[in-house]
């Protein structure tokens, strides 16, 4: 497959290109309310996924720079410039931030697409609106967190408070840069914490832009700092810092393990991890809408070019309908419009980097070498402009194939058949991960059994990714621990304090 970038752009594409040309590109870290370079002067080249060209450079902050950012956050926390504000005042600032994000939504969408290769249609309709919604949700939620009064003797009053932890270090991934950032930033701020955000080196611009909007909204300087740089340097420095109270991380398993070791080697800071997945979709023969199930099976793994932690990368089909259903899924896959991320008509854009593209292609090759039968795609989608594109790919595999075990984080769907209900659950749970799982059936009893039997933090019945900010997000087993989203996320950024007052009755 080849992707042609026509010399004569459509009016809608030309409009995006014109807006990109006029867009201000954030290129400095934000510490204590001031834009800064790395003290060393070192930078990172920020490359475009769309065409491989350099976008700009970003500061590669080092250990000393990170220490300054943490000290800024600590000072802001200790003097109470944010945490001591009334809930009403904090709510007003967070709502103002959401208002400004709406005003600047188009710029944020452009930055997300430019940084990651996502289709502009998706960043406009999904990524940025969800980040705004998250900010508003926690603005409204922050004054709904109540303490407790404990049963006490007549001469004592005992009560429990939720107090902010202190300095939060949030390390977020490149696949949903702003969306994932606000899953952590918004509840951490809502609870009165200060924080240092470390965005992925591949996708820092939308976070830098939004943090500047937060200052405009009235968030005091030092409360939200953004440090750019390499994970092995800036991220590790945060993980080992003696004055960070919690690391909130979304990313890979190996990095999650390194953060836990760093916590143990430093101040035993708390660690919340949302890691990888190898999520199954189970399709039973009694599913009464195979067309809808097929669409969800395809887009469950191909959305965002497969770069989703909950990607439905394993499709488990009851043997009696395998051939019929698989052809429906393949038809959807072949219809997906792969193209220029800046074209509003594009459904499927570029991989985030050349490295991620090559990793995906290597996994496809290994899957074929393990006996997998390639049904759709399987190669690099070559663009006349350069860039990093992989075709939506489907392979029919055996249960011991590498694609049944390892997370690809790319647009690769692995298909396996099962015999009966027990076999389906056994196959679905046969993984080190436990993030998400789905089941398609018209039988309510079977659906209830599946919800109980599937070992995952998220289970969806007759729908994929069928949830929102009101439901907790996180996994079990080696998919990590801790939860983003919902009111539960607020408690992650707070500590319990028990207070007892004795008096003369």
CSV table of C-alpha atoms in Angstrom, one decimal:
chain,number,residue,atom,x,y,z
A,1,UNK,CA,0.0,0.0,0.0
A,2,UNK,CA,1.2,3.5,-0.8
A,3,UNK,CA,-0.1,6.8,0.5
A,4,UNK,CA,-0.1,9.7,-1.9
A,5,UNK,CA,0.1,13.3,-0.7
A,6,UNK,CA,-1.3,15.2,-3.7
A,7,UNK,CA,0.3,18.4,-4.7
A,8,UNK,CA,-3.1,20.0,-5.0
A,9,UNK,CA,-4.6,19.8,-1.5
A,10,UNK,CA,-8.3,19.8,-0.9
A,11,UNK,CA,-9.8,22.9,0.7
A,12,UNK,CA,-10.1,21.2,4.1
A,13,UNK,CA,-6.6,19.9,4.0
A,14,UNK,CA,-5.2,23.2,2.9
A,15,UNK,CA,-7.0,24.9,5.8
A,16,UNK,CA,-5.2,22.6,8.2
A,17,UNK,CA,-1.9,23.2,6.5
A,18,UNK,CA,-2.4,27.0,6.7
A,19,UNK,CA,-3.3,26.8,10.4
A,20,UNK,CA,-0.2,24.7,11.1
A,21,UNK,CA,2.0,27.3,9.4
A,22,UNK,CA,0.6,30.0,11.8
A,23,UNK,CA,0.7,27.8,14.9
A,24,UNK,CA,3.0,28.8,17.8
A,25,UNK,CA,5.0,25.7,18.8
A,26,UNK,CA,5.9,25.5,22.5
A,27,UNK,CA,9.6,24.8,22.8
A,28,UNK,CA,10.6,25.4,26.4
A,29,UNK,CA,9.9,23.7,29.7
A,30,UNK,CA,7.8,25.5,32.3
A,31,UNK,CA,9.2,25.7,35.8
A,32,UNK,CA,7.9,28.0,38.5
A,33,UNK,CA,5.7,29.8,36.0
A,34,UNK,CA,8.7,30.6,33.7
A,35,UNK,CA,9.7,29.1,30.4
A,36,UNK,CA,13.2,27.6,30.7
A,37,UNK,CA,15.9,25.8,28.7
A,38,UNK,CA,18.0,23.0,30.1
A,39,UNK,CA,21.0,24.3,32.1
A,40,UNK,CA,23.2,22.1,30.0
A,41,UNK,CA,21.8,23.6,26.8
A,42,UNK,CA,21.0,20.1,25.5
A,43,UNK,CA,18.0,19.6,23.4
A,44,UNK,CA,15.9,16.9,21.8
A,45,UNK,CA,15.0,17.0,18.1
A,46,UNK,CA,11.2,16.7,17.8
A,47,UNK,CA,10.3,14.9,14.6
A,48,UNK,CA,7.1,14.8,12.7
A,49,UNK,CA,5.5,11.4,12.4
A,50,UNK,CA,3.7,12.6,9.2
A,51,UNK,CA,6.8,13.2,7.1
A,52,UNK,CA,9.8,12.5,9.3
A,53,UNK,CA,11.0,16.2,9.2
A,54,UNK,CA,12.0,18.1,12.3
A,55,UNK,CA,9.3,20.1,13.9
A,56,UNK,CA,11.4,22.0,16.5
A,57,UNK,CA,13.7,21.2,19.5
A,58,UNK,CA,12.8,20.8,23.1
A,59,UNK,CA,15.0,21.2,26.2
A,60,UNK,CA,16.5,18.0,27.5
A,61,UNK,CA,16.3,18.7,31.2
A,62,UNK,CA,18.8,17.0,33.5
A,63,UNK,CA,18.8,16.0,37.2
A,64,UNK,CA,19.6,19.6,38.4
A,65,UNK,CA,16.7,21.0,36.3
A,66,UNK,CA,14.3,18.5,37.6
A,67,UNK,CA,15.4,19.3,41.2
A,68,UNK,CA,14.6,22.9,40.6
A,69,UNK,CA,11.1,22.0,39.3
A,70,UNK,CA,10.4,19.8,42.3
A,71,UNK,CA,11.6,22.5,44.7
A,72,UNK,CA,9.3,24.9,43.0
A,73,UNK,CA,6.3,22.5,43.4
A,74,UNK,CA,7.3,21.9,47.1
A,75,UNK,CA,7.5,25.6,47.9
A,76,UNK,CA,4.1,26.1,46.2
A,77,UNK,CA,2.6,23.3,48.3
A,78,UNK,CA,4.1,24.3,51.6
A,79,UNK,CA,3.1,28.0,51.4
A,80,UNK,CA,-0.4,27.0,50.6
A,81,UNK,CA,-0.9,29.2,47.6
A,82,UNK,CA,-3.1,26.5,46.0
A,83,UNK,CA,-4.0,23.9,48.5
A,84,UNK,CA,-5.2,26.5,51.1
A,85,UNK,CA,-7.6,28.1,48.6
A,86,UNK,CA,-11.3,27.3,49.3
A,87,UNK,CA,-12.8,24.5,47.2
A,88,UNK,CA,-14.9,27.2,45.5
A,89,UNK,CA,-11.8,29.1,44.4
A,90,UNK,CA,-10.0,26.0,43.1
A,91,UNK,CA,-13.1,25.0,41.2
A,92,UNK,CA,-13.2,28.5,39.6
A,93,UNK,CA,-9.6,28.2,38.3
A,94,UNK,CA,-10.1,24.7,36.9
A,95,UNK,CA,-13.3,25.7,35.1
A,96,UNK,CA,-11.5,28.7,33.7
A,97,UNK,CA,-8.7,26.4,32.5
A,98,UNK,CA,-11.4,24.3,30.8
A,99,UNK,CA,-12.9,27.4,29.2
A,100,UNK,CA,-9.5,28.4,27.8
A,101,UNK,CA,-8.9,24.9,26.5
A,102,UNK,CA,-12.1,25.2,24.6
A,103,UNK,CA,-11.1,28.6,23.2
A,104,UNK,CA,-7.7,27.1,22.1
A,105,UNK,CA,-9.1,23.6,21.2
A,106,UNK,CA,-8.1,23.9,17.5
A,107,UNK,CA,-4.5,24.8,18.4
A,108,UNK,CA,-4.4,21.9,20.9
A,109,UNK,CA,-5.8,19.5,18.2
A,110,UNK,CA,-3.2,20.7,15.7
A,111,UNK,CA,-0.4,20.2,18.2
A,112,UNK,CA,-1.5,16.7,19.0
A,113,UNK,CA,-1.8,15.7,15.4
A,114,UNK,CA,1.6,17.3,14.5
A,115,UNK,CA,3.4,15.6,17.4
A,116,UNK,CA,1.9,12.1,17.1
A,117,UNK,CA,0.6,11.5,13.6
A,118,UNK,CA,-2.9,11.1,14.8
A,119,UNK,CA,-5.7,12.0,12.3
A,120,UNK,CA,-6.7,15.6,12.9
A,121,UNK,CA,-10.3,14.4,12.8
A,122,UNK,CA,-9.6,12.4,15.9
A,123,UNK,CA,-7.7,15.0,17.9
A,124,UNK,CA,-10.5,17.5,17.1
A,125,UNK,CA,-13.4,15.1,18.1
A,126,UNK,CA,-11.9,12.9,20.7
A,127,UNK,CA,-8.5,13.8,22.3
A,128,UNK,CA,-9.0,17.5,23.0
A,129,UNK,CA,-12.8,17.3,24.0
A,130,UNK,CA,-12.0,14.4,26.4
A,131,UNK,CA,-9.2,16.4,28.0
A,132,UNK,CA,-11.5,19.3,28.5
A,133,UNK,CA,-14.3,17.1,29.9
A,134,UNK,CA,-11.8,15.6,32.3
A,135,UNK,CA,-10.8,19.0,33.6
A,136,UNK,CA,-14.4,20.0,34.1
A,137,UNK,CA,-15.3,16.7,35.7
A,138,UNK,CA,-12.7,17.2,38.4
A,139,UNK,CA,-13.5,20.8,38.8
A,140,UNK,CA,-17.0,19.8,39.7
A,141,UNK,CA,-15.9,16.8,41.8
A,142,UNK,CA,-13.4,18.5,44.1
A,143,UNK,CA,-16.1,19.8,46.6
A,144,UNK,CA,-17.9,16.5,46.6
A,145,UNK,CA,-15.2,14.7,48.7
A,146,UNK,CA,-16.4,14.4,52.3
A,147,UNK,CA,-14.5,13.3,55.4
A,148,UNK,CA,-15.9,11.0,58.1
A,149,UNK,CA,-17.0,11.1,61.7
A,150,UNK,CA,-16.0,8.0,63.6
A,151,UNK,CA,-18.1,6.5,66.4
A,152,UNK,CA,-16.6,8.0,69.6
A,153,UNK,CA,-17.2,8.0,73.4
A,154,UNK,CA,-19.1,10.9,74.9
A,155,UNK,CA,-16.0,12.9,75.7
A,156,UNK,CA,-14.3,12.6,72.3
A,157,UNK,CA,-14.8,13.6,68.7
A,158,UNK,CA,-13.0,11.6,66.1
A,159,UNK,CA,-13.0,12.4,62.5
A,160,UNK,CA,-11.1,11.7,59.3
A,161,UNK,CA,-9.9,14.1,56.6
A,162,UNK,CA,-8.7,13.7,53.0
A,163,UNK,CA,-5.6,15.8,52.7
A,164,UNK,CA,-3.4,16.4,49.6
A,165,UNK,CA,-0.3,14.3,49.4
A,166,UNK,CA,2.1,17.1,48.4
A,167,UNK,CA,4.2,16.9,45.3
A,168,UNK,CA,3.0,14.7,42.5
A,169,UNK,CA,5.2,13.6,39.6
A,170,UNK,CA,3.1,12.5,36.6
A,171,UNK,CA,4.8,10.7,33.8
A,172,UNK,CA,2.6,10.3,30.8
A,173,UNK,CA,2.8,8.5,27.4
A,174,UNK,CA,2.9,9.7,23.8
A,175,UNK,CA,-0.2,7.9,22.5
A,176,UNK,CA,-2.8,10.3,24.1
A,177,UNK,CA,-0.5,13.1,25.3
A,178,UNK,CA,-3.0,15.7,26.6
A,179,UNK,CA,-5.8,13.3,27.4
A,180,UNK,CA,-3.6,11.1,29.6
A,181,UNK,CA,-2.0,14.2,31.1
A,182,UNK,CA,-5.3,15.6,32.3
A,183,UNK,CA,-6.3,12.2,33.7
A,184,UNK,CA,-3.6,12.9,36.2
A,185,UNK,CA,-3.2,16.6,36.4
A,186,UNK,CA,-6.9,17.5,36.9
A,187,UNK,CA,-7.5,15.2,39.9
A,188,UNK,CA,-4.1,16.0,41.5
A,189,UNK,CA,-4.8,19.7,41.3
A,190,UNK,CA,-8.4,19.2,42.4
A,191,UNK,CA,-7.2,17.7,45.7
A,192,UNK,CA,-4.8,20.6,46.3
A,193,UNK,CA,-1.5,19.1,45.3
A,194,UNK,CA,1.3,20.7,43.4
A,195,UNK,CA,2.9,18.7,40.6
A,196,UNK,CA,5.6,18.2,38.1
A,197,UNK,CA,4.5,16.7,34.8
A,198,UNK,CA,6.9,14.9,32.5
A,199,UNK,CA,5.4,14.4,29.1
A,200,UNK,CA,6.8,11.9,26.6
A,201,UNK,CA,9.8,13.3,24.7
A,202,UNK,CA,7.9,12.5,21.5
A,203,UNK,CA,4.8,14.5,22.4
A,204,UNK,CA,5.4,17.4,24.8
A,205,UNK,CA,3.8,20.4,23.0
A,206,UNK,CA,0.2,20.1,24.0
A,207,UNK,CA,1.0,19.7,27.7
A,208,UNK,CA,3.3,22.8,27.6
A,209,UNK,CA,0.6,24.8,25.8
A,210,UNK,CA,-2.0,23.8,28.4
A,211,UNK,CA,0.1,24.5,31.4
A,212,UNK,CA,0.5,28.1,30.1
A,213,UNK,CA,-3.3,28.3,29.8
A,214,UNK,CA,-3.5,27.2,33.4
A,215,UNK,CA,-1.4,30.2,34.5
A,216,UNK,CA,-3.7,32.4,32.5
A,217,UNK,CA,-6.6,30.8,34.3
A,218,UNK,CA,-5.2,31.8,37.6
A,219,UNK,CA,-3.3,28.7,38.7
A,220,UNK,CA,-0.4,30.1,40.9
A,221,UNK,CA,3.1,29.7,39.5
A,222,UNK,CA,4.9,26.6,40.7
A,223,UNK,CA,1.8,24.6,41.2
A,224,UNK,CA,2.0,22.9,37.8
A,225,UNK,CA,5.5,22.5,36.3
A,226,UNK,CA,6.3,20.7,33.0
A,227,UNK,CA,9.7,19.2,32.5
A,228,UNK,CA,10.8,18.0,29.1
A,229,UNK,CA,13.5,15.6,28.3
A,230,UNK,CA,14.4,11.9,28.1
A,231,UNK,CA,12.6,9.4,30.3
A,232,UNK,CA,15.9,7.8,31.4
A,233,UNK,CA,17.1,11.2,32.6
A,234,UNK,CA,14.3,13.5,33.6
A,235,UNK,CA,11.8,10.7,34.4
A,236,UNK,CA,14.3,8.8,36.4
A,237,UNK,CA,15.3,11.9,38.3
A,238,UNK,CA,11.6,12.4,39.3
A,239,UNK,CA,11.4,8.8,40.4
A,240,UNK,CA,14.4,9.0,42.6
A,241,UNK,CA,13.7,12.4,44.0
A,242,UNK,CA,13.5,12.5,47.8
A,243,UNK,CA,10.8,15.2,47.8
A,244,UNK,CA,8.3,13.6,45.4
A,245,UNK,CA,5.4,12.0,47.2
A,246,UNK,CA,3.8,10.0,44.4
A,247,UNK,CA,4.7,8.9,40.9
A,248,UNK,CA,1.6,8.5,38.7
A,249,UNK,CA,2.7,6.7,35.5
A,250,UNK,CA,1.2,5.4,32.3
A,251,UNK,CA,3.4,3.5,30.0
A,252,UNK,CA,5.4,0.3,29.5
A,253,UNK,CA,5.9,-2.6,32.0
A,254,UNK,CA,9.7,-2.3,32.0
A,255,UNK,CA,9.6,1.4,32.9
A,256,UNK,CA,6.9,0.7,35.5
A,257,UNK,CA,9.3,-1.8,37.2
A,258,UNK,CA,12.1,0.7,37.1
A,259,UNK,CA,9.9,3.3,38.8
A,260,UNK,CA,9.1,0.9,41.6
A,261,UNK,CA,12.8,0.1,42.1
A,262,UNK,CA,13.5,3.9,42.2
A,263,UNK,CA,10.8,4.4,44.8
A,264,UNK,CA,12.3,1.7,47.0
A,265,UNK,CA,15.8,3.1,46.6
A,266,UNK,CA,14.7,6.6,47.5
A,267,UNK,CA,12.0,7.7,49.8
A,268,UNK,CA,9.4,5.0,49.3
A,269,UNK,CA,7.2,7.4,47.4
A,270,UNK,CA,3.9,5.9,46.3
A,271,UNK,CA,3.6,4.6,42.8
A,272,UNK,CA,0.5,4.2,40.6
A,273,UNK,CA,1.1,2.3,37.4
A,274,UNK,CA,-1.1,1.9,34.3
A,275,UNK,CA,0.9,-0.4,32.1
A,276,UNK,CA,0.3,-2.6,29.0
A,277,UNK,CA,-2.3,-4.9,27.8
A,278,UNK,CA,-3.1,-7.8,25.5
A,279,UNK,CA,-6.8,-7.4,25.6
A,280,UNK,CA,-9.3,-10.0,24.2
A,281,UNK,CA,-12.6,-9.5,22.4
A,282,UNK,CA,-14.7,-12.7,22.7
A,283,UNK,CA,-17.4,-13.2,20.0
A,284,UNK,CA,-19.9,-15.9,20.7
A,285,UNK,CA,-22.0,-17.6,18.1
A,286,UNK,CA,-25.2,-16.3,19.7
A,287,UNK,CA,-24.2,-12.6,19.1
A,288,UNK,CA,-27.2,-11.1,17.5
A,289,UNK,CA,-25.4,-8.3,15.6
A,290,UNK,CA,-22.3,-9.6,14.0
A,291,UNK,CA,-21.9,-6.5,11.8
A,292,UNK,CA,-21.6,-4.2,14.9
A,293,UNK,CA,-19.3,-6.7,16.6
A,294,UNK,CA,-17.1,-6.8,13.5
A,295,UNK,CA,-16.8,-3.0,13.4
A,296,UNK,CA,-15.9,-2.9,17.0
A,297,UNK,CA,-13.4,-5.8,16.6
A,298,UNK,CA,-11.6,-3.9,13.9
A,299,UNK,CA,-11.7,-0.4,15.4
A,300,UNK,CA,-10.9,-1.8,18.8
A,301,UNK,CA,-7.4,-2.5,17.6
A,302,UNK,CA,-6.9,-0.1,14.7
A,303,UNK,CA,-8.0,3.1,16.3
A,304,UNK,CA,-5.0,5.4,16.9
A,305,UNK,CA,-3.0,3.1,14.7
A,306,UNK,CA,-3.2,0.4,17.4
A,307,UNK,CA,-1.2,2.6,19.8
A,308,UNK,CA,-3.7,2.1,22.7
A,309,UNK,CA,-3.1,0.3,26.0
A,310,UNK,CA,-6.6,-1.2,25.8
A,311,UNK,CA,-6.3,-2.2,22.2
A,312,UNK,CA,-8.4,-5.3,21.4
A,313,UNK,CA,-5.4,-7.0,19.9
A,314,UNK,CA,-6.7,-10.6,20.4
A,315,UNK,CA,-9.9,-11.5,18.7
A,316,UNK,CA,-11.4,-14.8,20.0
A,317,UNK,CA,-14.2,-16.2,17.8
A,318,UNK,CA,-16.4,-19.2,18.5
A,319,UNK,CA,-15.3,-21.8,16.0
A,320,UNK,CA,-18.7,-22.3,14.3
A,321,UNK,CA,-18.8,-18.6,13.1
A,322,UNK,CA,-15.1,-18.0,12.7
A,323,UNK,CA,-15.0,-17.8,8.9
A,324,UNK,CA,-18.1,-15.7,8.5
A,325,UNK,CA,-17.2,-13.3,11.2
A,326,UNK,CA,-13.6,-13.0,10.2
A,327,UNK,CA,-14.5,-11.9,6.7
A,328,UNK,CA,-16.7,-9.2,8.1
A,329,UNK,CA,-13.8,-7.9,10.2
A,330,UNK,CA,-11.4,-8.1,7.2
A,331,UNK,CA,-13.9,-6.1,5.2
A,332,UNK,CA,-13.9,-3.3,7.8
A,333,UNK,CA,-10.1,-3.3,7.9
A,334,UNK,CA,-9.8,-3.0,4.2
A,335,UNK,CA,-12.2,0.0,4.1
A,336,UNK,CA,-10.1,2.0,6.6
A,337,UNK,CA,-8.8,5.2,5.0
A,338,UNK,CA,-5.1,5.4,5.6
A,339,UNK,CA,-3.6,8.8,4.8
A,340,UNK,CA,-2.2,12.2,5.7
A,341,UNK,CA,-3.0,12.9,9.3
A,342,UNK,CA,-3.7,16.5,8.4
A,343,UNK,CA,-6.4,15.6,6.0
A,344,UNK,CA,-9.8,15.7,7.8
A,345,UNK,CA,-10.9,12.7,5.7
A,346,UNK,CA,-8.1,10.4,7.1
A,347,UNK,CA,-9.2,7.7,9.5
A,348,UNK,CA,-5.8,6.1,10.1
A,349,UNK,CA,-2.6,8.1,10.4
A,350,UNK,CA,1.1,7.6,11.1
A,351,UNK,CA,2.8,5.7,13.8
A,352,UNK,CA,4.4,8.0,16.4
A,353,UNK,CA,8.0,7.3,15.4
A,354,UNK,CA,10.1,5.3,13.0
A,355,UNK,CA,11.1,3.1,15.9
A,356,UNK,CA,7.5,2.2,16.7
A,357,UNK,CA,6.8,1.5,13.0
A,358,UNK,CA,9.8,-0.9,12.8
A,359,UNK,CA,8.8,-2.6,16.1
A,360,UNK,CA,5.3,-3.2,14.6
A,361,UNK,CA,6.7,-4.6,11.3
A,362,UNK,CA,9.1,-6.8,13.2
A,363,UNK,CA,6.2,-8.3,15.3
A,364,UNK,CA,4.3,-9.0,12.1
A,365,UNK,CA,7.3,-10.8,10.7
A,366,UNK,CA,7.7,-12.8,13.9
A,367,UNK,CA,4.0,-13.7,13.9
A,368,UNK,CA,4.3,-15.0,10.4
A,369,UNK,CA,7.5,-16.9,11.2
A,370,UNK,CA,5.6,-18.5,14.1
A,371,UNK,CA,3.0,-19.9,11.7
A,372,UNK,CA,0.6,-17.0,11.6
A,373,UNK,CA,-1.5,-16.6,8.4
A,374,UNK,CA,-1.5,-13.1,7.1
A,375,UNK,CA,-5.1,-12.1,6.1
A,376,UNK,CA,-4.9,-8.3,5.7
A,377,UNK,CA,-2.1,-5.8,5.4
A,378,UNK,CA,1.2,-6.8,6.9
A,379,UNK,CA,3.5,-4.1,5.5
A,380,UNK,CA,4.6,-0.6,5.6
A,381,UNK,CA,2.2,1.9,4.1
A,382,UNK,CA,4.6,4.1,2.2
A,383,UNK,CA,3.9,7.8,1.9
A,384,UNK,CA,5.4,10.0,-0.8
A,385,UNK,CA,6.3,12.5,1.8
A,386,UNK,CA,8.1,10.1,4.1
A,387,UNK,CA,6.7,9.5,7.6
A,388,UNK,CA,5.9,6.3,9.5
A,389,UNK,CA,2.9,4.3,8.3
A,390,UNK,CA,1.9,0.7,8.8
A,391,UNK,CA,-1.1,-1.0,7.2
A,392,UNK,CA,-4.0,-2.3,9.4
A,393,UNK,CA,-3.0,-6.0,9.7
A,394,UNK,CA,-4.9,-9.2,10.6
A,395,UNK,CA,-3.2,-12.6,11.3
A,396,UNK,CA,-4.9,-15.9,12.0
A,397,UNK,CA,-2.6,-17.5,14.7
A,398,UNK,CA,-2.2,-20.5,16.9
A,399,UNK,CA,-2.3,-20.1,20.7
A,400,UNK,CA,1.5,-20.3,21.1
A,401,UNK,CA,2.2,-17.6,18.6
A,402,UNK,CA,4.2,-14.6,19.8
A,403,UNK,CA,1.3,-12.4,18.8
A,404,UNK,CA,-0.9,-14.2,21.3
A,405,UNK,CA,1.5,-13.2,24.1
A,406,UNK,CA,3.4,-10.0,23.6
A,407,UNK,CA,2.0,-6.4,23.3
A,408,UNK,CA,2.7,-4.9,19.9
A,409,UNK,CA,1.3,-1.4,20.4
A,410,UNK,CA,0.6,-1.2,16.7
A,411,UNK,CA,-2.3,-2.0,14.3
A,412,UNK,CA,-2.0,-5.8,14.4
A,413,UNK,CA,-5.1,-8.0,15.1
A,414,UNK,CA,-4.4,-11.6,16.1
A,415,UNK,CA,-7.3,-14.0,15.6
A,416,UNK,CA,-7.9,-17.3,17.4
A,417,UNK,CA,-10.8,-19.7,17.6
A,418,UNK,CA,-12.4,-21.3,20.7
A,419,UNK,CA,-14.7,-24.3,21.2
A,420,UNK,CA,-17.0,-23.4,24.1
A,421,UNK,CA,-17.5,-20.9,26.9
A,422,UNK,CA,-15.0,-22.4,29.3
A,423,UNK,CA,-12.4,-22.5,26.5
A,424,UNK,CA,-13.1,-18.8,25.7
A,425,UNK,CA,-12.4,-17.6,29.3
A,426,UNK,CA,-9.3,-19.8,29.6
A,427,UNK,CA,-7.9,-18.4,26.4
A,428,UNK,CA,-8.8,-14.8,27.3
A,429,UNK,CA,-7.2,-15.0,30.7
A,430,UNK,CA,-4.0,-16.8,29.3
A,431,UNK,CA,-1.9,-13.6,29.5
A,432,UNK,CA,0.3,-11.8,31.9
A,433,UNK,CA,-1.9,-8.7,31.4
A,434,UNK,CA,-5.3,-7.8,32.7
A,435,UNK,CA,-6.3,-4.4,31.5
A,436,UNK,CA,-9.5,-4.8,29.4
A,437,UNK,CA,-11.7,-7.5,27.9
A,438,UNK,CA,-14.9,-7.6,25.8
A,439,UNK,CA,-17.6,-10.1,25.1
A,440,UNK,CA,-20.3,-10.2,22.4
A,441,UNK,CA,-23.4,-12.3,23.2
A,442,UNK,CA,-27.2,-12.0,23.2
A,443,UNK,CA,-27.4,-14.3,26.3
A,444,UNK,CA,-27.6,-12.2,29.5
A,445,UNK,CA,-26.6,-15.1,31.7
A,446,UNK,CA,-23.5,-15.7,29.6
A,447,UNK,CA,-22.7,-12.0,29.7
A,448,UNK,CA,-22.9,-12.0,33.5
A,449,UNK,CA,-20.7,-15.1,33.7
A,450,UNK,CA,-18.2,-13.5,31.4
A,451,UNK,CA,-18.1,-10.3,33.4
A,452,UNK,CA,-17.2,-12.4,36.5
A,453,UNK,CA,-14.8,-14.8,34.8
A,454,UNK,CA,-12.7,-12.4,32.8
A,455,UNK,CA,-9.6,-11.3,34.7
A,456,UNK,CA,-9.4,-7.6,33.8
A,457,UNK,CA,-9.9,-4.3,35.3
A,458,UNK,CA,-12.3,-3.2,32.5
A,459,UNK,CA,-14.9,-5.6,31.0
A,460,UNK,CA,-17.2,-4.4,28.2
A,461,UNK,CA,-20.3,-6.4,27.1
A,462,UNK,CA,-21.6,-5.8,23.5
A,463,UNK,CA,-19.5,-2.7,23.1
A,464,UNK,CA,-15.8,-1.8,23.1
A,465,UNK,CA,-14.4,1.0,25.1
A,466,UNK,CA,-17.9,1.6,26.2
A,467,UNK,CA,-17.2,3.8,29.3
A,468,UNK,CA,-16.3,7.4,30.2
A,469,UNK,CA,-14.7,9.6,32.9
A,470,UNK,CA,-17.2,8.4,35.5
A,471,UNK,CA,-15.8,4.8,35.5
A,472,UNK,CA,-12.5,3.9,37.0
A,473,UNK,CA,-9.7,3.0,34.5
A,474,UNK,CA,-6.9,0.5,35.3
A,475,UNK,CA,-6.0,-3.1,35.3
A,476,UNK,CA,-4.8,-6.2,37.2
A,477,UNK,CA,-1.9,-8.5,37.0
A,478,UNK,CA,1.0,-7.0,35.0
A,479,UNK,CA,-1.2,-4.2,33.7
A,480,UNK,CA,-0.5,-2.4,36.9
A,481,UNK,CA,-2.4,-1.0,39.8
A,482,UNK,CA,-4.1,2.2,40.8
A,483,UNK,CA,-6.9,3.8,39.0
A,484,UNK,CA,-7.4,6.9,36.7
A,485,UNK,CA,-10.8,8.5,36.1
A,486,UNK,CA,-13.9,8.7,38.3
A,487,UNK,CA,-14.0,9.9,41.9
A,488,UNK,CA,-11.7,7.1,42.8
A,489,UNK,CA,-8.8,8.8,41.2
A,490,UNK,CA,-9.1,11.8,43.6
A,491,UNK,CA,-8.4,9.5,46.6
A,492,UNK,CA,-5.1,8.4,44.9
A,493,UNK,CA,-3.8,12.0,45.3
A,494,UNK,CA,-4.9,12.3,49.0
A,495,UNK,CA,-4.0,10.8,52.3
A,496,UNK,CA,-6.2,10.0,55.3
A,497,UNK,CA,-5.7,11.9,58.5
A,498,UNK,CA,-7.4,10.7,61.7
A,499,UNK,CA,-8.0,13.4,64.3
A,500,UNK,CA,-9.4,12.8,67.8
A,501,UNK,CA,-10.3,15.6,70.2
A,502,UNK,CA,-11.0,14.8,73.8
A,503,UNK,CA,-13.0,17.2,75.9
A,504,UNK,CA,-14.9,17.4,79.1
A,505,UNK,CA,-18.4,16.2,78.5
